[in-house]
XYZ file of C-alpha atoms in Angstrom:
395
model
C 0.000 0.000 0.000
C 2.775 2.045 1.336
C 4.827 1.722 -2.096
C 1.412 2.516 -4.298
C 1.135 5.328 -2.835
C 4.813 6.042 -3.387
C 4.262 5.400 -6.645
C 1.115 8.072 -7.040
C 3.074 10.759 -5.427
C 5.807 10.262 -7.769
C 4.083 10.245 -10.820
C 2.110 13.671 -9.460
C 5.486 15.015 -8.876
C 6.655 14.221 -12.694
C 3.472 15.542 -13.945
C 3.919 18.591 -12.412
C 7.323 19.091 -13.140
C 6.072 17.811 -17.053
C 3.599 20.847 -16.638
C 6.188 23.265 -15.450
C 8.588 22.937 -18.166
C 5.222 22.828 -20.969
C 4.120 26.410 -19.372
C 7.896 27.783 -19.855
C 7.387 26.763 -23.524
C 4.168 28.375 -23.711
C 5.759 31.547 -22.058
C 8.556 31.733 -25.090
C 5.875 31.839 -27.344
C 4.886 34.685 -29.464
C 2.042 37.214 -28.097
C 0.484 40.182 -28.851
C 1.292 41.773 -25.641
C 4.990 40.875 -25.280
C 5.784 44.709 -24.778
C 3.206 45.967 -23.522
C 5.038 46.555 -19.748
C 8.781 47.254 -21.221
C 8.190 49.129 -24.381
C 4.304 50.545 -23.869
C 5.229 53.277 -26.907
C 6.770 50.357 -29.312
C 3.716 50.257 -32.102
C 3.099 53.811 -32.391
C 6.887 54.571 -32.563
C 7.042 52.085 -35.179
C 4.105 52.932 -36.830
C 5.036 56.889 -37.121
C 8.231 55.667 -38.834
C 6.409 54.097 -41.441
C 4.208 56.491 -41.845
C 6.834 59.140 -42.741
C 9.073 56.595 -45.005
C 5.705 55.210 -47.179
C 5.016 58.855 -47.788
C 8.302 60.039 -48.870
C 8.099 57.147 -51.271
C 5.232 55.034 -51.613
C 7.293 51.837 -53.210
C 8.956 51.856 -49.781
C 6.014 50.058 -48.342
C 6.492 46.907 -50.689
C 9.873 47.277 -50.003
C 9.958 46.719 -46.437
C 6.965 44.138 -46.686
C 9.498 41.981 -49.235
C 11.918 42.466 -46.494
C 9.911 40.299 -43.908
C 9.042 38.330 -46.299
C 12.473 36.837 -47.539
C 13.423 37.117 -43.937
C 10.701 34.701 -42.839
C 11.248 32.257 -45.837
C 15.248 31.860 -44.771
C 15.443 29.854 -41.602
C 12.445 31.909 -39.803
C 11.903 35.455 -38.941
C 14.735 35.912 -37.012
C 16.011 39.012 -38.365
C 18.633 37.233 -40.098
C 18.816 39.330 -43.542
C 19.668 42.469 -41.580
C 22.820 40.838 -40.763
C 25.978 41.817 -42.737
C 28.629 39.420 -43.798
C 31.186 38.378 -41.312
C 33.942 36.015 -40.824
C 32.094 33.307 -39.286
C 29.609 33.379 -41.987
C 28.476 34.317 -45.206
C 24.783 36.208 -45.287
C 21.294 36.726 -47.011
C 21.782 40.462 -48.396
C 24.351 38.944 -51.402
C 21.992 36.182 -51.670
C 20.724 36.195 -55.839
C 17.006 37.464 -54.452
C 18.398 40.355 -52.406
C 21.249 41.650 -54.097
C 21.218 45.093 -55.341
C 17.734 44.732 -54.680
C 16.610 44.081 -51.206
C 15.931 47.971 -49.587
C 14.403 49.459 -46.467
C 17.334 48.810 -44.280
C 17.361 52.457 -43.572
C 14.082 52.796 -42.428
C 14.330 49.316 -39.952
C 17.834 51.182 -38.774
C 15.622 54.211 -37.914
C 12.896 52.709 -36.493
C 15.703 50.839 -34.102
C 17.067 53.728 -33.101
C 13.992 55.502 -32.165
C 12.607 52.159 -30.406
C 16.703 51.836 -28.233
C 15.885 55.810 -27.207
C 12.643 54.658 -25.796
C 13.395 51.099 -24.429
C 17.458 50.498 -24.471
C 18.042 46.762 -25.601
C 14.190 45.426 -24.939
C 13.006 45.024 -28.738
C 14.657 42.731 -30.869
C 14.729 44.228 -34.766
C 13.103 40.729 -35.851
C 9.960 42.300 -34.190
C 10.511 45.716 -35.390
C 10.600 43.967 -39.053
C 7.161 42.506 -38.787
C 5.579 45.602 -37.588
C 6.774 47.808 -39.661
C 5.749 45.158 -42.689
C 1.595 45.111 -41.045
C 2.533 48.946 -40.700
C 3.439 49.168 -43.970
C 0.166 47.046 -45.769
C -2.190 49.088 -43.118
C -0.674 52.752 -44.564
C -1.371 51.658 -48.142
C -4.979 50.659 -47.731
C -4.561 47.680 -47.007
C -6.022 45.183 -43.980
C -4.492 45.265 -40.484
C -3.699 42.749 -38.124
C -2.238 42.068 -34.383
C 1.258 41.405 -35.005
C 2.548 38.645 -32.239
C 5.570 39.470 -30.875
C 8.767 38.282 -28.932
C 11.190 37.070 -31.502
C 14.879 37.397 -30.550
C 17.276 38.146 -33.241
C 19.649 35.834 -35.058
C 23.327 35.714 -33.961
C 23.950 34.024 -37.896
C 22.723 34.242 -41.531
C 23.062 31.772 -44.471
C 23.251 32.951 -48.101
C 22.879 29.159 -49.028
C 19.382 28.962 -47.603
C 18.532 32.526 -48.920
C 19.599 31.322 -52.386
C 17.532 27.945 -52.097
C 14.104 28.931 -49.987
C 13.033 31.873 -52.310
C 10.965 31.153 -54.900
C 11.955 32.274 -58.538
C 9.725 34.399 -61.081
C 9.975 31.557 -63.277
C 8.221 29.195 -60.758
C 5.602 26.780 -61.833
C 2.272 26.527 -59.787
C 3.292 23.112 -58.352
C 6.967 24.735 -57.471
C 5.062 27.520 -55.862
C 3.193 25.161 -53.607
C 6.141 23.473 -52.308
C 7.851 26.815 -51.335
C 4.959 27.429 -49.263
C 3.796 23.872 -48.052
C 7.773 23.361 -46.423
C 7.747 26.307 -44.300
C 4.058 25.396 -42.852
C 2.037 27.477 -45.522
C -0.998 26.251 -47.695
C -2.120 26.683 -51.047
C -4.719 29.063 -50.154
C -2.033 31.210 -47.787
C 0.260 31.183 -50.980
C -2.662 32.427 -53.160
C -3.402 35.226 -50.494
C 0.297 36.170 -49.884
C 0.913 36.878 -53.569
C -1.711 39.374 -53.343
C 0.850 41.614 -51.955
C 2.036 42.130 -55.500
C -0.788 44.391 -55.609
C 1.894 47.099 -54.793
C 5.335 47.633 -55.489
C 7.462 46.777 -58.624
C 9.680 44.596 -60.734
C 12.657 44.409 -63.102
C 12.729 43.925 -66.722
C 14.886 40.622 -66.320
C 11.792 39.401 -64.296
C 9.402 38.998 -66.919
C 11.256 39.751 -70.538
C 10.518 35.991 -70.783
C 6.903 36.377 -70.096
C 6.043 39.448 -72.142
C 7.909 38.262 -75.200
C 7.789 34.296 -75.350
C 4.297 33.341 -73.108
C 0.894 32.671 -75.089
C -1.535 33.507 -71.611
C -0.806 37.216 -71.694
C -3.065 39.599 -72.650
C -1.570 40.973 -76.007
C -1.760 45.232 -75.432
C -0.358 44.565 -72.041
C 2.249 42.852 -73.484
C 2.880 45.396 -76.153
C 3.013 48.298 -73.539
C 5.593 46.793 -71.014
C 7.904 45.513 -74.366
C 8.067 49.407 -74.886
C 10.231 50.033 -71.563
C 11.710 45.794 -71.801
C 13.190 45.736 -75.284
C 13.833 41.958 -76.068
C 17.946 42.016 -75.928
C 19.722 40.652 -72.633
C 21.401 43.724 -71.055
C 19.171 46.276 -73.064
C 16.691 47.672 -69.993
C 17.375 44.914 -67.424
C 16.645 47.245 -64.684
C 13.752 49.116 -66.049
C 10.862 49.056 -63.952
C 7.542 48.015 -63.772
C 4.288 47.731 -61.735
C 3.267 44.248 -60.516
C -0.281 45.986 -60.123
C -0.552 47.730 -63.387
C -4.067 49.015 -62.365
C -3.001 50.503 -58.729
C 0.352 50.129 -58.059
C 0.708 52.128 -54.814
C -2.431 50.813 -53.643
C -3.136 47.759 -51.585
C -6.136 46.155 -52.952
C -7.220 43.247 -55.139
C -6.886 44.258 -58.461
C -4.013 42.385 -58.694
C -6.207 39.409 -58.593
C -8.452 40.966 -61.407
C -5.642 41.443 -63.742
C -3.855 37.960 -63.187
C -7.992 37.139 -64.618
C -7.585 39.095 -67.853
C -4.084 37.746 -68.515
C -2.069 40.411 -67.209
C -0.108 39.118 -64.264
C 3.669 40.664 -64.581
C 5.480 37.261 -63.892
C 5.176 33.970 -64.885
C 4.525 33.096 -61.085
C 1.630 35.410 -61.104
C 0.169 34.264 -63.854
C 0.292 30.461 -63.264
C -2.149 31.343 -60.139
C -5.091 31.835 -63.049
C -4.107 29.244 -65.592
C -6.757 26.752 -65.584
C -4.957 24.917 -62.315
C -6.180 24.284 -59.182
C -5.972 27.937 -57.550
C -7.928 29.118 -60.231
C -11.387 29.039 -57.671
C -9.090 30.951 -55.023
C -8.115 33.990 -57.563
C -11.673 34.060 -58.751
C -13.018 34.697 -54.993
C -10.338 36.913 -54.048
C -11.349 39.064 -57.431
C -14.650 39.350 -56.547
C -14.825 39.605 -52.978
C -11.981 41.680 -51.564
C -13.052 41.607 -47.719
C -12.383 37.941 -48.472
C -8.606 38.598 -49.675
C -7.768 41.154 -47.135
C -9.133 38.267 -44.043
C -7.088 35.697 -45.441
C -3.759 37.733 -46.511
C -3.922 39.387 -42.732
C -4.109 35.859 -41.283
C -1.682 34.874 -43.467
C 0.459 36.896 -42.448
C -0.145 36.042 -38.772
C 0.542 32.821 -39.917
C 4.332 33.492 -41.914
C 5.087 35.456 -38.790
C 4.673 32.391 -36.888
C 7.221 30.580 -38.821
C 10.533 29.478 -36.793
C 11.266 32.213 -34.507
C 13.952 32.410 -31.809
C 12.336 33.218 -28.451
C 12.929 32.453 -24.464
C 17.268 32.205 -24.452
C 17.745 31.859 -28.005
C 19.228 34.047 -30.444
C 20.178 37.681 -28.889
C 17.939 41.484 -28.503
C 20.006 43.068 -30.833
C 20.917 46.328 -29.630
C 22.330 48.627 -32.574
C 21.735 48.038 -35.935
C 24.058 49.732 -37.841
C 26.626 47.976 -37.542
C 24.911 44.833 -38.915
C 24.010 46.228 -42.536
C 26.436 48.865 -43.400
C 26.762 47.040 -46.631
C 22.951 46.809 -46.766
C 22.142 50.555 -46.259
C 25.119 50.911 -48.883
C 23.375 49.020 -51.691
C 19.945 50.668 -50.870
C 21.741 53.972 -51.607
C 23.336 52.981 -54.633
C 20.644 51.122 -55.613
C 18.465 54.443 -55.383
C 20.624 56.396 -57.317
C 20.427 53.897 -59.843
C 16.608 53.573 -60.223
C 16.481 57.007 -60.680
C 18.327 56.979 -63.405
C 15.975 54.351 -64.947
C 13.223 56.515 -64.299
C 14.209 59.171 -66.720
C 14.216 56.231 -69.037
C 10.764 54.855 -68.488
C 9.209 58.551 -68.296
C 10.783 59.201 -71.744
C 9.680 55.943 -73.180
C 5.994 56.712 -71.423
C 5.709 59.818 -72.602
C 5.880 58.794 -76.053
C 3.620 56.145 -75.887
C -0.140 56.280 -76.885
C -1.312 53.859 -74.567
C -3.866 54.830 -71.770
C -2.529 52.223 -70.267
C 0.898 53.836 -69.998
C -0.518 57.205 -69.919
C -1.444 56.090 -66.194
C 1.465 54.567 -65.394
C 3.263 57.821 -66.311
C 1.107 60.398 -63.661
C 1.276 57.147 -61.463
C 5.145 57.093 -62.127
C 5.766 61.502 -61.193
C 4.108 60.972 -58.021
C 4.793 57.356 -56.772
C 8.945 57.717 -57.345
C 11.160 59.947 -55.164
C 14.955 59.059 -55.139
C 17.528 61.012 -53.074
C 21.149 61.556 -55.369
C 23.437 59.440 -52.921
C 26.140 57.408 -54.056
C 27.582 55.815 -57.127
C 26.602 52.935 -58.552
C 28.502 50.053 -59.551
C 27.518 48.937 -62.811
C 29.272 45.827 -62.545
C 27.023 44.713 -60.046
C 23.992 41.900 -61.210
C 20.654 42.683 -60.155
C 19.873 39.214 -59.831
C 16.471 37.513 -60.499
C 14.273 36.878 -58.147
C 10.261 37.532 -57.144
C 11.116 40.107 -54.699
C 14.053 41.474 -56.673
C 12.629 45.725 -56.830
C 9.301 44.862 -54.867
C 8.841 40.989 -55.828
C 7.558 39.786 -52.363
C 9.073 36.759 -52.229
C 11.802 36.284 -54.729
C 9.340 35.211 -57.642
């Protein structure tokens, strides 16, 4: 009798000792109110940020959303592509998706520094990245969300897994699906997370295949972005265009309407309406855009949720700067370099006779605003990817 009820107390003292370490784990988890005690001023600092940056230039909004984005898809959201090279390891900005082409590291470097003035080494820039990418959708029109919070930033990068997890602009439906289905993400998330191509742009080398070789394109489409993507390699590669050639600067779900009249920018937009099985999913989201904004925003919740470092792991990083020099470097040059093409694309607008371009042109004088910083390095590739410019992920 005596050792049964030995045996019960033990077991009772296991189980609660079980329970102990399962509430720790629930503790490290990701909440809403992680800050809410040490940094009670963290969203509105963060949001006034974005606010001022998205207004300066509006393309700055997909720019920091691609950001999270290609964070999330390489080994979590961790941070990790704010981190410059070292000699331990090689990093995500050089990565083919992000090179030259990866930008907003100026604004997340503000939006630190503001956050360390108000709260000195509480808020890791991993968290500071997601707000500022909900902060971003929200000052575009688009839906908001909670953003769960309490990510701890990564101590290491890897360019390998940048250069492998990103999907391509060339990616095929079932391609597309994969991405998404091995870091925890469905078809229907996929689907809804592509919407944010709604803003922001891309580069010629994205879709001179599409606009010249595809058959599922609408034909005056095509004809109006050949006239800024002449068909030569190296002729234009970095001339710009609108993934959303209806509203570019607004978040909405036209880009779902035009992938439905064949004028999705990128082969991986287009495959999304192709007579596959996501075919039902664009049609909804076309119609009904309460239902695209509901499923993006908990989406988003859901990408968010995707391997972060919490509890001991990882570090609260406490000054940016010195982890993407070379990042705020390239978003200079990079600058100085799209303005450049700019004067291109407003010549080659101007003479059009398209309506078509005729919007994209008053879209174009009030949607751009460059600063003259430093040279560029023509040497440099631009790379290919989805998020290269404003391709969320790298397709």
């Amino acid at each position: 009798m005596a050792s049964n009820q030995l045996t019960a107390i033990l077991v009772l003292v296991v189980t609660l000792l079980l329970q102990g370490n399962y509430n720790n784990v629930v503790e490290a988890q990701l909440t809403t109110n992680f800050y809410s005690t040490s940094c009670p001023n963290l969203l509105s600092t963060v949001q006034t940020a974005v606010k001022s940056a998205v207004n300066s230039e509006a393309r700055m909004g997909a720019s920091i959303l691609r950001l999270f984005f290609h964070d999330c898809f390489v080994n979590g959201c961790d941070g990790s592509i704010l981190l410059d090279d070292t000699s331990s390891f090689t990093g995500e900005q050089n990565a083919a998706p992000n090179r030259n082409s990866a930008r907003g590291f100026n604004v997340i470097d503000n939006i630190k520094s503001a956050v360390e003035k108000a709260c000195p080494g509480v808020v890791s820039c991993a968290d500071i990245l997601a707000i500022a990418a909900r902060d971003s959708v929200v000052v575009l029109g688009g839906p908001n969300w909670n953003v769960k919070v309490g990510r701890r930033d990564a101590r290491t990068a890897s360019q390998a897994a940048a250069n492998s997890n990103i999907p391509a602009p060339t990616s095929s439906l079932s391609q597309l699906v994969s991405s998404f289905s091995a870091v925890g993400l469905s078809t229907r998330d996929m689907v809804a997370l592509s919407g944010a191509h709604t803003i922001g742009q891309s580069r010629c080398t994205n879709f001179r295949a599409r606009i010249y070789n595809e058959t599922n394109i609408n034909a005056a489409f095509a004809t109006t972005r050949q006239r800024t993507c002449p068909r030569a390699t190296g002729s234009g590669d970095g001339n710009l265009a609108p993934l959303d050639v209806t509203t570019a600067a607004s978040f909405d779900n036209n880009y779902f309407k035009n992938l439905m009249t064949q004028r999705g920018l990128l082969h991986s937009d287009q495959v999304l309406f192709n007579g596959g099985s996501t075919d039902s999913i664009v049609r909804g989201y076309s119609n009904n855009p309460s239902s695209f904004n509901s499923d993006f925003a908990a989406a988003m919740i859901k990408m968010g949720d995707i391997s972060p470092l919490t509890g001991s792991s990882g570090e609260i990083r406490k000054d940016q700067k010195p982890f993407n020099a070379r990042a705020m470097e390239v978003d200079l040059a990079h600058s100085r370099k799209l303005n450049e093409e700019a004067k291109t694309i407003y010549k080659a607008d101007d003479e059009a006779d398209s309506k078509t371009v005729g919007r994209y042109d008053k879209f174009y004088e009030s949607y751009v605003h460059y600063e003259e910083e430093e040279d560029y390095d023509s040497s440099d590739h631009f790379g290919h990817e989805f998020w290269e410019d404003d391709t969320l992920l790298d397709y």
